[in-house]
PDB file of C-alpha atoms in Angstrom:
ATOM      1  CA  UNK A   1       1.713  -3.760  10.214  1.00  0.00           C
ATOM      2  CA  UNK A   2       2.867  -1.592  13.216  1.00  0.00           C
ATOM      3  CA  UNK A   3       5.577  -0.049  11.040  1.00  0.00           C
ATOM      4  CA  UNK A   4       2.872   0.876   8.387  1.00  0.00           C
ATOM      5  CA  UNK A   5       0.811   2.403  11.217  1.00  0.00           C
ATOM      6  CA  UNK A   6       3.621   4.492  12.499  1.00  0.00           C
ATOM      7  CA  UNK A   7       4.630   5.858   9.197  1.00  0.00           C
ATOM      8  CA  UNK A   8       0.982   6.692   8.188  1.00  0.00           C
ATOM      9  CA  UNK A   9       0.499   8.396  11.612  1.00  0.00           C
ATOM     10  CA  UNK A  10       3.679  10.534  10.961  1.00  0.00           C
ATOM     11  CA  UNK A  11       2.364  11.665   7.746  1.00  0.00           C
ATOM     12  CA  UNK A  12      -1.069  12.708   9.285  1.00  0.00           C
ATOM     13  CA  UNK A  13      -3.371   9.920   8.299  1.00  0.00           C
ATOM     14  CA  UNK A  14      -6.578   9.538  10.117  1.00  0.00           C
ATOM     15  CA  UNK A  15      -9.267   7.203   8.880  1.00  0.00           C
ATOM     16  CA  UNK A  16     -12.576   8.783   8.121  1.00  0.00           C
ATOM     17  CA  UNK A  17     -14.245   6.026   9.773  1.00  0.00           C
ATOM     18  CA  UNK A  18     -12.889   6.341  13.389  1.00  0.00           C
ATOM     19  CA  UNK A  19     -14.227   2.903  14.429  1.00  0.00           C
ATOM     20  CA  UNK A  20     -11.653   1.268  12.071  1.00  0.00           C
ATOM     21  CA  UNK A  21      -8.527   0.121  14.016  1.00  0.00           C
ATOM     22  CA  UNK A  22      -5.374  -0.886  12.280  1.00  0.00           C
ATOM     23  CA  UNK A  23      -5.021  -3.698  14.886  1.00  0.00           C
ATOM     24  CA  UNK A  24      -8.574  -5.282  14.393  1.00  0.00           C
ATOM     25  CA  UNK A  25      -9.528  -4.208  10.917  1.00  0.00           C
ATOM     26  CA  UNK A  26      -6.263  -4.038   9.224  1.00  0.00           C
ATOM     27  CA  UNK A  27      -7.577  -4.509   5.623  1.00  0.00           C
ATOM     28  CA  UNK A  28     -10.228  -1.793   5.973  1.00  0.00           C
ATOM     29  CA  UNK A  29      -7.681   0.423   7.603  1.00  0.00           C
ATOM     30  CA  UNK A  30      -5.308  -0.192   4.702  1.00  0.00           C
ATOM     31  CA  UNK A  31      -8.026   0.526   1.978  1.00  0.00           C
ATOM     32  CA  UNK A  32      -8.690   3.906   3.781  1.00  0.00           C
ATOM     33  CA  UNK A  33      -4.970   4.591   3.767  1.00  0.00           C
ATOM     34  CA  UNK A  34      -4.734   3.731   0.102  1.00  0.00           C
ATOM     35  CA  UNK A  35      -7.564   5.996  -0.671  1.00  0.00           C
ATOM     36  CA  UNK A  36      -6.091   8.903   1.279  1.00  0.00           C
ATOM     37  CA  UNK A  37      -2.678   8.457  -0.515  1.00  0.00           C
ATOM     38  CA  UNK A  38      -4.457   8.474  -3.908  1.00  0.00           C
ATOM     39  CA  UNK A  39      -6.351  11.626  -3.120  1.00  0.00           C
ATOM     40  CA  UNK A  40      -3.644  13.454  -1.121  1.00  0.00           C
ATOM     41  CA  UNK A  41      -0.475  12.544  -3.035  1.00  0.00           C
ATOM     42  CA  UNK A  42      -1.853  11.133  -6.392  1.00  0.00           C
ATOM     43  CA  UNK A  43      -0.179   7.833  -5.783  1.00  0.00           C
ATOM     44  CA  UNK A  44      -1.658   4.675  -7.199  1.00  0.00           C
ATOM     45  CA  UNK A  45      -1.107   1.185  -6.263  1.00  0.00           C
ATOM     46  CA  UNK A  46      -1.660  -1.739  -8.443  1.00  0.00           C
ATOM     47  CA  UNK A  47      -1.664  -5.282  -7.230  1.00  0.00           C
ATOM     48  CA  UNK A  48      -1.664  -7.992  -9.887  1.00  0.00           C
ATOM     49  CA  UNK A  49      -2.365 -11.759  -9.275  1.00  0.00           C
ATOM     50  CA  UNK A  50      -1.011 -14.483 -11.391  1.00  0.00           C
ATOM     51  CA  UNK A  51      -1.219 -18.227 -11.292  1.00  0.00           C
ATOM     52  CA  UNK A  52       2.293 -19.601 -10.557  1.00  0.00           C
ATOM     53  CA  UNK A  53       2.893 -22.250 -12.999  1.00  0.00           C
ATOM     54  CA  UNK A  54       5.563 -24.067 -10.811  1.00  0.00           C
ATOM     55  CA  UNK A  55       3.380 -24.225  -7.664  1.00  0.00           C
ATOM     56  CA  UNK A  56      -0.169 -23.784  -9.030  1.00  0.00           C
ATOM     57  CA  UNK A  57      -0.755 -21.172  -6.352  1.00  0.00           C
ATOM     58  CA  UNK A  58      -2.022 -17.498  -6.857  1.00  0.00           C
ATOM     59  CA  UNK A  59       0.810 -15.012  -6.293  1.00  0.00           C
ATOM     60  CA  UNK A  60       0.758 -11.102  -6.289  1.00  0.00           C
ATOM     61  CA  UNK A  61       3.028  -8.480  -7.731  1.00  0.00           C
ATOM     62  CA  UNK A  62       2.843  -4.810  -6.903  1.00  0.00           C
ATOM     63  CA  UNK A  63       3.251  -1.549  -8.924  1.00  0.00           C
ATOM     64  CA  UNK A  64       3.343   1.889  -7.414  1.00  0.00           C
ATOM     65  CA  UNK A  65       3.111   5.017  -9.664  1.00  0.00           C
ATOM     66  CA  UNK A  66       1.922   8.563  -9.589  1.00  0.00           C
ATOM     67  CA  UNK A  67      -0.431  10.277 -12.005  1.00  0.00           C
ATOM     68  CA  UNK A  68       2.445  11.527 -13.992  1.00  0.00           C
ATOM     69  CA  UNK A  69       4.765   8.654 -13.455  1.00  0.00           C
ATOM     70  CA  UNK A  70       7.263  10.699 -11.389  1.00  0.00           C
ATOM     71  CA  UNK A  71       7.816   7.821  -9.244  1.00  0.00           C
ATOM     72  CA  UNK A  72       7.434   4.358 -10.646  1.00  0.00           C
ATOM     73  CA  UNK A  73       8.152   1.174  -8.757  1.00  0.00           C
ATOM     74  CA  UNK A  74       7.441  -2.307  -9.881  1.00  0.00           C
ATOM     75  CA  UNK A  75       8.420  -5.173  -7.433  1.00  0.00           C
ATOM     76  CA  UNK A  76       8.909  -8.576  -8.689  1.00  0.00           C
ATOM     77  CA  UNK A  77       8.583  -9.822  -5.177  1.00  0.00           C
ATOM     78  CA  UNK A  78       5.923 -12.648  -4.742  1.00  0.00           C
ATOM     79  CA  UNK A  79       3.268 -12.470  -2.122  1.00  0.00           C
ATOM     80  CA  UNK A  80       0.945 -15.361  -1.040  1.00  0.00           C
ATOM     81  CA  UNK A  81      -1.958 -12.928  -0.203  1.00  0.00           C
ATOM     82  CA  UNK A  82      -3.403  -9.731  -1.430  1.00  0.00           C
ATOM     83  CA  UNK A  83      -3.256  -8.179   1.993  1.00  0.00           C
ATOM     84  CA  UNK A  84       0.529  -8.934   2.352  1.00  0.00           C
ATOM     85  CA  UNK A  85       1.050  -7.328  -0.998  1.00  0.00           C
ATOM     86  CA  UNK A  86      -0.963  -4.284  -0.065  1.00  0.00           C
ATOM     87  CA  UNK A  87       0.836  -3.838   3.313  1.00  0.00           C
ATOM     88  CA  UNK A  88       4.228  -4.127   1.440  1.00  0.00           C
ATOM     89  CA  UNK A  89       3.134  -1.495  -1.206  1.00  0.00           C
ATOM     90  CA  UNK A  90       1.796   1.010   1.407  1.00  0.00           C
ATOM     91  CA  UNK A  91       4.906   0.729   3.520  1.00  0.00           C
ATOM     92  CA  UNK A  92       7.029   1.206   0.543  1.00  0.00           C
ATOM     93  CA  UNK A  93       5.159   4.091  -0.709  1.00  0.00           C
ATOM     94  CA  UNK A  94       5.073   5.975   2.769  1.00  0.00           C
ATOM     95  CA  UNK A  95       8.854   5.499   3.071  1.00  0.00           C
ATOM     96  CA  UNK A  96       9.211   7.174  -0.256  1.00  0.00           C
ATOM     97  CA  UNK A  97       6.870  10.020   0.626  1.00  0.00           C
ATOM     98  CA  UNK A  98       8.788  10.573   3.803  1.00  0.00           C
ATOM     99  CA  UNK A  99      12.020  10.834   1.854  1.00  0.00           C
ATOM    100  CA  UNK A 100      10.336  13.345  -0.413  1.00  0.00           C
ATOM    101  CA  UNK A 101       8.988  15.605   2.260  1.00  0.00           C
TER     102      UNK A 101
END
């Protein structure tokens, strides 16, 4: 989570609700970051959940894309929780934006 915070900070992200901290309210902070990325860079994150037939557990997969599909990333990595998948997606996306800028 710290890496995500550092990358977001370098790109100039500041949550609208200043009482939200990445340390104590990580999910809400990530939601604000996701919204900011969608509005500023037109990136969209999709997180899909599936029932794993072998384990019977719910697993998550991520997709990152732009409005015009200039950047498309689908990761087949499985995550055990939505928040983990969101953090991975946001970190991956911020690294790509950093490379573009």
